[in-house]
Amino acid sequence: MSARARRSTSGSWPPTRAFPDRIGPAPEARVSLLALKLIAIAAIVVTALLGGLAAARTRRAKAADRLFSLGSLFGAGVFLGAGLIHMLPDAVEALGDRFAGYPMP
């Protein structure tokens, strides 16, 4: 079936309300999408500023090298863990048939 035929059978294309501008459970409690985006931007900026201030203040401390080293190790662990978890579904799919009788949780 061609893409044109699929589009004509699935209703109106492109969808006019694919991304609603308001979300929320009830009309009284709705928050606009723009407000949520602005809140998220503000949270990211505040977090970045606090992290930068903490690093600048820690630089003057006696154990600054040790703290920055531990922070770097923690960051490396986060990236390594995220990468391994990202690859986990593909590994389970590829190895699932080979170890079908092995008792895995």
mmCIF file of N, CA and C in Angstrom:
data_model
loop_
_atom_site.group_PDB
_atom_site.id
_atom_site.type_symbol
_atom_site.label_atom_id
_atom_site.label_comp_id
_atom_site.label_asym_id
_atom_site.label_seq_id
_atom_site.Cartn_x
_atom_site.Cartn_y
_atom_site.Cartn_z
ATOM 1 N N MET A 1 0.850 -1.160 0.000
ATOM 2 C CA MET A 1 0.000 0.000 0.000
ATOM 3 C C MET A 1 0.904 1.234 0.000
ATOM 4 N N SER A 2 0.593 2.160 -0.843
ATOM 5 C CA SER A 2 1.416 3.357 -0.951
ATOM 6 C C SER A 2 1.123 4.310 0.197
ATOM 7 N N ALA A 3 2.025 5.252 0.394
ATOM 8 C CA ALA A 3 1.854 6.235 1.474
ATOM 9 C C ALA A 3 0.629 7.103 1.221
ATOM 10 N N ARG A 4 0.375 7.419 -0.039
ATOM 11 C CA ARG A 4 -0.791 8.245 -0.368
ATOM 12 C C ARG A 4 -2.086 7.508 -0.034
ATOM 13 N N ALA A 5 -2.140 6.205 -0.310
ATOM 14 C CA ALA A 5 -3.339 5.431 -0.019
ATOM 15 C C ALA A 5 -3.550 5.314 1.487
ATOM 16 N N ARG A 6 -2.453 5.139 2.256
ATOM 17 C CA ARG A 6 -2.580 5.063 3.704
ATOM 18 C C ARG A 6 -3.099 6.373 4.276
ATOM 19 N N ARG A 7 -2.597 7.489 3.751
ATOM 20 C CA ARG A 7 -3.032 8.785 4.246
ATOM 21 C C ARG A 7 -4.521 9.004 3.994
ATOM 22 N N SER A 8 -4.991 8.598 2.840
ATOM 23 C CA SER A 8 -6.379 8.863 2.510
ATOM 24 C C SER A 8 -7.326 8.007 3.343
ATOM 25 N N THR A 9 -6.885 6.838 3.806
ATOM 26 C CA THR A 9 -7.764 5.971 4.587
ATOM 27 C C THR A 9 -7.683 6.258 6.076
ATOM 28 N N SER A 10 -6.672 6.987 6.539
ATOM 29 C CA SER A 10 -6.511 7.187 7.982
ATOM 30 C C SER A 10 -7.169 8.467 8.472
ATOM 31 N N GLY A 11 -7.970 9.128 7.692
ATOM 32 C CA GLY A 11 -8.623 10.350 8.131
ATOM 33 C C GLY A 11 -7.924 11.564 7.565
ATOM 34 N N SER A 12 -8.046 12.676 8.257
ATOM 35 C CA SER A 12 -7.443 13.901 7.746
ATOM 36 C C SER A 12 -5.940 13.877 7.954
ATOM 37 N N TRP A 13 -5.227 14.303 6.957
ATOM 38 C CA TRP A 13 -3.768 14.359 7.039
ATOM 39 C C TRP A 13 -3.306 15.712 6.595
ATOM 40 N N PRO A 14 -2.467 16.401 7.198
ATOM 41 C CA PRO A 14 -1.870 16.096 8.504
ATOM 42 C C PRO A 14 -2.854 16.369 9.618
ATOM 43 N N PRO A 15 -2.649 15.737 10.762
ATOM 44 C CA PRO A 15 -3.572 15.963 11.869
ATOM 45 C C PRO A 15 -3.508 17.413 12.324
ATOM 46 N N THR A 16 -4.650 17.997 12.571
ATOM 47 C CA THR A 16 -4.675 19.420 12.912
ATOM 48 C C THR A 16 -4.398 19.661 14.389
ATOM 49 N N ARG A 17 -4.689 18.708 15.251
ATOM 50 C CA ARG A 17 -4.488 18.897 16.681
ATOM 51 C C ARG A 17 -3.541 17.830 17.237
ATOM 52 N N ALA A 18 -2.407 17.627 16.596
ATOM 53 C CA ALA A 18 -1.462 16.618 17.061
ATOM 54 C C ALA A 18 -0.824 17.020 18.375
ATOM 55 N N PHE A 19 -0.580 18.324 18.563
ATOM 56 C CA PHE A 19 0.044 18.808 19.785
ATOM 57 C C PHE A 19 -0.881 19.839 20.421
ATOM 58 N N PRO A 20 -1.643 19.429 21.421
ATOM 59 C CA PRO A 20 -2.568 20.391 22.037
ATOM 60 C C PRO A 20 -1.802 21.485 22.763
ATOM 61 N N ASP A 21 -2.380 22.668 22.799
ATOM 62 C CA ASP A 21 -1.714 23.780 23.467
ATOM 63 C C ASP A 21 -2.027 23.826 24.953
ATOM 64 N N ARG A 22 -2.956 23.006 25.430
ATOM 65 C CA ARG A 22 -3.266 22.959 26.847
ATOM 66 C C ARG A 22 -3.306 21.503 27.290
ATOM 67 N N ILE A 23 -2.755 21.270 28.484
ATOM 68 C CA ILE A 23 -2.813 19.925 29.037
ATOM 69 C C ILE A 23 -3.294 20.025 30.470
ATOM 70 N N GLY A 24 -3.784 18.940 31.011
ATOM 71 C CA GLY A 24 -4.208 18.923 32.400
ATOM 72 C C GLY A 24 -5.452 18.084 32.571
ATOM 73 N N PRO A 25 -5.755 17.702 33.811
ATOM 74 C CA PRO A 25 -6.871 16.801 34.048
ATOM 75 C C PRO A 25 -8.242 17.462 33.967
ATOM 76 N N ALA A 26 -8.370 18.702 34.407
ATOM 77 C CA ALA A 26 -9.676 19.346 34.442
ATOM 78 C C ALA A 26 -9.553 20.752 33.878
ATOM 79 N N PRO A 27 -10.648 21.318 33.361
ATOM 80 C CA PRO A 27 -10.558 22.672 32.806
ATOM 81 C C PRO A 27 -10.102 23.708 33.832
ATOM 82 N N GLU A 28 -10.441 23.512 35.099
ATOM 83 C CA GLU A 28 -10.032 24.477 36.118
ATOM 84 C C GLU A 28 -8.535 24.396 36.414
ATOM 85 N N ALA A 29 -7.951 23.207 36.258
ATOM 86 C CA ALA A 29 -6.561 22.983 36.651
ATOM 87 C C ALA A 29 -5.611 22.957 35.459
ATOM 88 N N ARG A 30 -6.038 23.394 34.320
ATOM 89 C CA ARG A 30 -5.186 23.330 33.133
ATOM 90 C C ARG A 30 -4.083 24.369 33.196
ATOM 91 N N VAL A 31 -2.920 23.957 32.722
ATOM 92 C CA VAL A 31 -1.760 24.841 32.634
ATOM 93 C C VAL A 31 -1.356 24.870 31.173
ATOM 94 N N SER A 32 -1.077 26.040 30.675
ATOM 95 C CA SER A 32 -0.721 26.114 29.266
ATOM 96 C C SER A 32 0.640 25.480 29.033
ATOM 97 N N LEU A 33 0.835 24.994 27.840
ATOM 98 C CA LEU A 33 2.090 24.354 27.476
ATOM 99 C C LEU A 33 3.234 25.352 27.535
ATOM 100 N N LEU A 34 2.976 26.591 27.175
ATOM 101 C CA LEU A 34 4.005 27.627 27.259
ATOM 102 C C LEU A 34 4.458 27.838 28.705
ATOM 103 N N ALA A 35 3.523 27.826 29.642
ATOM 104 C CA ALA A 35 3.878 27.989 31.055
ATOM 105 C C ALA A 35 4.748 26.832 31.540
ATOM 106 N N LEU A 36 4.408 25.605 31.123
ATOM 107 C CA LEU A 36 5.222 24.456 31.506
ATOM 108 C C LEU A 36 6.629 24.549 30.924
ATOM 109 N N LYS A 37 6.738 25.011 29.685
ATOM 110 C CA LYS A 37 8.059 25.167 29.071
ATOM 111 C C LYS A 37 8.876 26.234 29.790
ATOM 112 N N LEU A 38 8.238 27.333 30.155
ATOM 113 C CA LEU A 38 8.948 28.392 30.872
ATOM 114 C C LEU A 38 9.405 27.930 32.251
ATOM 115 N N ILE A 39 8.571 27.144 32.930
ATOM 116 C CA ILE A 39 8.960 26.599 34.226
ATOM 117 C C ILE A 39 10.159 25.657 34.068
ATOM 118 N N ALA A 40 10.138 24.820 33.035
ATOM 119 C CA ALA A 40 11.250 23.897 32.803
ATOM 120 C C ALA A 40 12.535 24.658 32.484
ATOM 121 N N ILE A 41 12.434 25.708 31.673
ATOM 122 C CA ILE A 41 13.609 26.513 31.343
ATOM 123 C C ILE A 41 14.170 27.167 32.599
ATOM 124 N N ALA A 42 13.301 27.714 33.427
ATOM 125 C CA ALA A 42 13.758 28.357 34.664
ATOM 126 C C ALA A 42 14.430 27.350 35.592
ATOM 127 N N ALA A 43 13.870 26.140 35.693
ATOM 128 C CA ALA A 43 14.470 25.109 36.544
ATOM 129 C C ALA A 43 15.854 24.714 36.038
ATOM 130 N N ILE A 44 16.013 24.605 34.732
ATOM 131 C CA ILE A 44 17.311 24.248 34.159
ATOM 132 C C ILE A 44 18.331 25.349 34.411
ATOM 133 N N VAL A 45 17.925 26.610 34.230
ATOM 134 C CA VAL A 45 18.845 27.730 34.445
ATOM 135 C C VAL A 45 19.267 27.804 35.912
ATOM 136 N N VAL A 46 18.306 27.656 36.829
ATOM 137 C CA VAL A 46 18.633 27.720 38.253
ATOM 138 C C VAL A 46 19.570 26.577 38.642
ATOM 139 N N THR A 47 19.309 25.379 38.137
ATOM 140 C CA THR A 47 20.174 24.241 38.433
ATOM 141 C C THR A 47 21.581 24.466 37.903
ATOM 142 N N ALA A 48 21.699 24.998 36.695
ATOM 143 C CA ALA A 48 23.021 25.272 36.125
ATOM 144 C C ALA A 48 23.765 26.327 36.930
ATOM 145 N N LEU A 49 23.054 27.374 37.353
ATOM 146 C CA LEU A 49 23.693 28.412 38.163
ATOM 147 C C LEU A 49 24.144 27.874 39.516
ATOM 148 N N LEU A 50 23.320 27.069 40.157
ATOM 149 C CA LEU A 50 23.710 26.486 41.435
ATOM 150 C C LEU A 50 24.915 25.556 41.286
ATOM 151 N N GLY A 51 24.939 24.784 40.208
ATOM 152 C CA GLY A 51 26.088 23.918 39.964
ATOM 153 C C GLY A 51 27.363 24.713 39.721
ATOM 154 N N GLY A 52 27.255 25.795 38.973
ATOM 155 C CA GLY A 52 28.420 26.641 38.729
ATOM 156 C C GLY A 52 28.910 27.329 39.985
ATOM 157 N N LEU A 53 27.978 27.814 40.806
ATOM 158 C CA LEU A 53 28.364 28.450 42.067
ATOM 159 C C LEU A 53 28.993 27.437 43.022
ATOM 160 N N ALA A 54 28.472 26.235 43.055
ATOM 161 C CA ALA A 54 29.049 25.199 43.918
ATOM 162 C C ALA A 54 30.472 24.864 43.477
ATOM 163 N N ALA A 55 30.691 24.796 42.169
ATOM 164 C CA ALA A 55 32.040 24.502 41.671
ATOM 165 C C ALA A 55 32.993 25.644 41.987
ATOM 166 N N ALA A 56 32.549 26.892 41.836
ATOM 167 C CA ALA A 56 33.409 28.037 42.131
ATOM 168 C C ALA A 56 33.728 28.105 43.622
ATOM 169 N N ARG A 57 32.757 27.801 44.453
ATOM 170 C CA ARG A 57 32.998 27.843 45.897
ATOM 171 C C ARG A 57 33.877 26.678 46.348
ATOM 172 N N THR A 58 33.713 25.525 45.730
ATOM 173 C CA THR A 58 34.500 24.353 46.100
ATOM 174 C C THR A 58 35.957 24.508 45.678
ATOM 175 N N ARG A 59 36.208 25.288 44.653
ATOM 176 C CA ARG A 59 37.569 25.471 44.171
ATOM 177 C C ARG A 59 38.471 26.035 45.266
ATOM 178 N N ARG A 60 37.900 26.833 46.146
ATOM 179 C CA ARG A 60 38.682 27.442 47.225
ATOM 180 C C ARG A 60 38.884 26.498 48.412
ATOM 181 N N ALA A 61 38.194 25.384 48.434
ATOM 182 C CA ALA A 61 38.288 24.459 49.563
ATOM 183 C C ALA A 61 39.597 23.680 49.519
ATOM 184 N N LYS A 62 39.961 23.109 50.666
ATOM 185 C CA LYS A 62 41.212 22.349 50.748
ATOM 186 C C LYS A 62 41.142 21.052 49.953
ATOM 187 N N ALA A 63 39.988 20.424 49.936
ATOM 188 C CA ALA A 63 39.835 19.135 49.256
ATOM 189 C C ALA A 63 39.227 19.304 47.868
ATOM 190 N N ALA A 64 39.529 20.406 47.181
ATOM 191 C CA ALA A 64 38.901 20.688 45.889
ATOM 192 C C ALA A 64 39.254 19.633 44.848
ATOM 193 N N ASP A 65 40.529 19.234 44.788
ATOM 194 C CA ASP A 65 40.923 18.241 43.787
ATOM 195 C C ASP A 65 40.191 16.922 43.995
ATOM 196 N N ARG A 66 40.058 16.526 45.230
ATOM 197 C CA ARG A 66 39.373 15.265 45.515
ATOM 198 C C ARG A 66 37.882 15.352 45.161
ATOM 199 N N LEU A 67 37.250 16.474 45.480
ATOM 200 C CA LEU A 67 35.830 16.632 45.166
ATOM 201 C C LEU A 67 35.583 16.648 43.659
ATOM 202 N N PHE A 68 36.432 17.360 42.910
ATOM 203 C CA PHE A 68 36.257 17.386 41.461
ATOM 204 C C PHE A 68 36.535 16.021 40.848
ATOM 205 N N SER A 69 37.480 15.294 41.412
ATOM 206 C CA SER A 69 37.760 13.951 40.928
ATOM 207 C C SER A 69 36.565 13.038 41.163
ATOM 208 N N LEU A 70 35.976 13.101 42.358
ATOM 209 C CA LEU A 70 34.794 12.287 42.639
ATOM 210 C C LEU A 70 33.615 12.688 41.756
ATOM 211 N N GLY A 71 33.469 13.983 41.503
ATOM 212 C CA GLY A 71 32.400 14.437 40.607
ATOM 213 C C GLY A 71 32.578 13.923 39.186
ATOM 214 N N SER A 72 33.826 13.920 38.714
ATOM 215 C CA SER A 72 34.100 13.396 37.375
ATOM 216 C C SER A 72 33.822 11.899 37.304
ATOM 217 N N LEU A 73 34.196 11.174 38.340
ATOM 218 C CA LEU A 73 33.924 9.736 38.370
ATOM 219 C C LEU A 73 32.420 9.460 38.391
ATOM 220 N N PHE A 74 31.687 10.249 39.166
ATOM 221 C CA PHE A 74 30.237 10.083 39.210
ATOM 222 C C PHE A 74 29.618 10.353 37.838
ATOM 223 N N GLY A 75 30.055 11.422 37.174
ATOM 224 C CA GLY A 75 29.542 11.735 35.834
ATOM 225 C C GLY A 75 29.857 10.638 34.831
ATOM 226 N N ALA A 76 31.081 10.097 34.904
ATOM 227 C CA ALA A 76 31.445 9.001 34.000
ATOM 228 C C ALA A 76 30.567 7.779 34.253
ATOM 229 N N GLY A 77 30.271 7.493 35.512
ATOM 230 C CA GLY A 77 29.397 6.367 35.839
ATOM 231 C C GLY A 77 27.986 6.569 35.324
ATOM 232 N N VAL A 78 27.496 7.789 35.397
ATOM 233 C CA VAL A 78 26.148 8.089 34.887
ATOM 234 C C VAL A 78 26.096 7.856 33.378
ATOM 235 N N PHE A 79 27.095 8.363 32.653
ATOM 236 C CA PHE A 79 27.104 8.177 31.198
ATOM 237 C C PHE A 79 27.276 6.711 30.821
ATOM 238 N N LEU A 80 28.133 5.989 31.527
ATOM 239 C CA LEU A 80 28.323 4.567 31.241
ATOM 240 C C LEU A 80 27.038 3.793 31.520
ATOM 241 N N GLY A 81 26.396 4.065 32.639
ATOM 242 C CA GLY A 81 25.144 3.386 32.963
ATOM 243 C C GLY A 81 24.049 3.688 31.951
ATOM 244 N N ALA A 82 23.943 4.950 31.540
ATOM 245 C CA ALA A 82 22.924 5.312 30.550
ATOM 246 C C ALA A 82 23.181 4.606 29.222
ATOM 247 N N GLY A 83 24.441 4.513 28.827
ATOM 248 C CA GLY A 83 24.771 3.826 27.580
ATOM 249 C C GLY A 83 24.452 2.340 27.637
ATOM 250 N N LEU A 84 24.773 1.709 28.755
ATOM 251 C CA LEU A 84 24.496 0.275 28.882
ATOM 252 C C LEU A 84 23.005 -0.006 28.954
ATOM 253 N N ILE A 85 22.264 0.820 29.663
ATOM 254 C CA ILE A 85 20.818 0.623 29.733
ATOM 255 C C ILE A 85 20.177 0.868 28.367
ATOM 256 N N HIS A 86 20.745 1.801 27.602
ATOM 257 C CA HIS A 86 20.227 2.073 26.263
ATOM 258 C C HIS A 86 20.421 0.854 25.350
ATOM 259 N N MET A 87 21.511 0.116 25.534
ATOM 260 C CA MET A 87 21.793 -1.050 24.691
ATOM 261 C C MET A 87 21.125 -2.321 25.190
ATOM 262 N N LEU A 88 20.576 -2.326 26.389
ATOM 263 C CA LEU A 88 20.016 -3.533 26.984
ATOM 264 C C LEU A 88 18.892 -4.182 26.171
ATOM 265 N N PRO A 89 17.911 -3.459 25.647
ATOM 266 C CA PRO A 89 16.853 -4.135 24.876
ATOM 267 C C PRO A 89 17.383 -4.854 23.638
ATOM 268 N N ASP A 90 18.353 -4.258 22.943
ATOM 269 C CA ASP A 90 18.927 -4.917 21.772
ATOM 270 C C ASP A 90 19.687 -6.174 22.167
ATOM 271 N N ALA A 91 20.389 -6.119 23.306
ATOM 272 C CA ALA A 91 21.133 -7.292 23.758
ATOM 273 C C ALA A 91 20.187 -8.418 24.162
ATOM 274 N N VAL A 92 19.121 -8.093 24.842
ATOM 275 C CA VAL A 92 18.144 -9.111 25.239
ATOM 276 C C VAL A 92 17.507 -9.731 24.004
ATOM 277 N N GLU A 93 17.196 -8.916 23.021
ATOM 278 C CA GLU A 93 16.600 -9.432 21.784
ATOM 279 C C GLU A 93 17.575 -10.333 21.025
ATOM 280 N N ALA A 94 18.844 -9.928 20.953
ATOM 281 C CA ALA A 94 19.834 -10.707 20.210
ATOM 282 C C ALA A 94 20.203 -11.995 20.926
ATOM 283 N N LEU A 95 20.271 -11.984 22.249
ATOM 284 C CA LEU A 95 20.710 -13.158 22.994
ATOM 285 C C LEU A 95 19.564 -13.957 23.595
ATOM 286 N N GLY A 96 18.349 -13.493 23.425
ATOM 287 C CA GLY A 96 17.208 -14.169 24.032
ATOM 288 C C GLY A 96 17.030 -15.594 23.567
ATOM 289 N N ASP A 97 17.249 -15.884 22.295
ATOM 290 C CA ASP A 97 17.058 -17.236 21.768
ATOM 291 C C ASP A 97 18.176 -18.175 22.196
ATOM 292 N N ARG A 98 19.386 -17.678 22.346
ATOM 293 C CA ARG A 98 20.523 -18.543 22.697
ATOM 294 C C ARG A 98 20.425 -19.060 24.119
ATOM 295 N N PHE A 99 19.880 -18.284 25.010
ATOM 296 C CA PHE A 99 19.807 -18.666 26.401
ATOM 297 C C PHE A 99 18.354 -18.860 26.836
ATOM 298 N N ALA A 100 17.577 -19.527 25.978
ATOM 299 C CA ALA A 100 16.160 -19.706 26.257
ATOM 300 C C ALA A 100 15.938 -20.597 27.483
ATOM 301 N N GLY A 101 16.790 -21.609 27.728
ATOM 302 C CA GLY A 101 16.615 -22.511 28.858
ATOM 303 C C GLY A 101 17.284 -22.027 30.126
ATOM 304 N N TYR A 102 18.059 -20.939 30.038
ATOM 305 C CA TYR A 102 18.777 -20.445 31.216
ATOM 306 C C TYR A 102 17.812 -19.696 32.125
ATOM 307 N N PRO A 103 17.844 -19.983 33.438
ATOM 308 C CA PRO A 103 16.889 -19.322 34.345
ATOM 309 C C PRO A 103 17.286 -17.860 34.601
ATOM 310 N N MET A 104 16.641 -16.959 33.906
ATOM 311 C CA MET A 104 16.876 -15.536 34.105
ATOM 312 C C MET A 104 15.603 -14.915 34.665
ATOM 313 N N PRO A 105 15.753 -13.912 35.522
ATOM 314 C CA PRO A 105 14.546 -13.277 36.073
ATOM 315 C C PRO A 105 13.806 -12.475 35.041
#
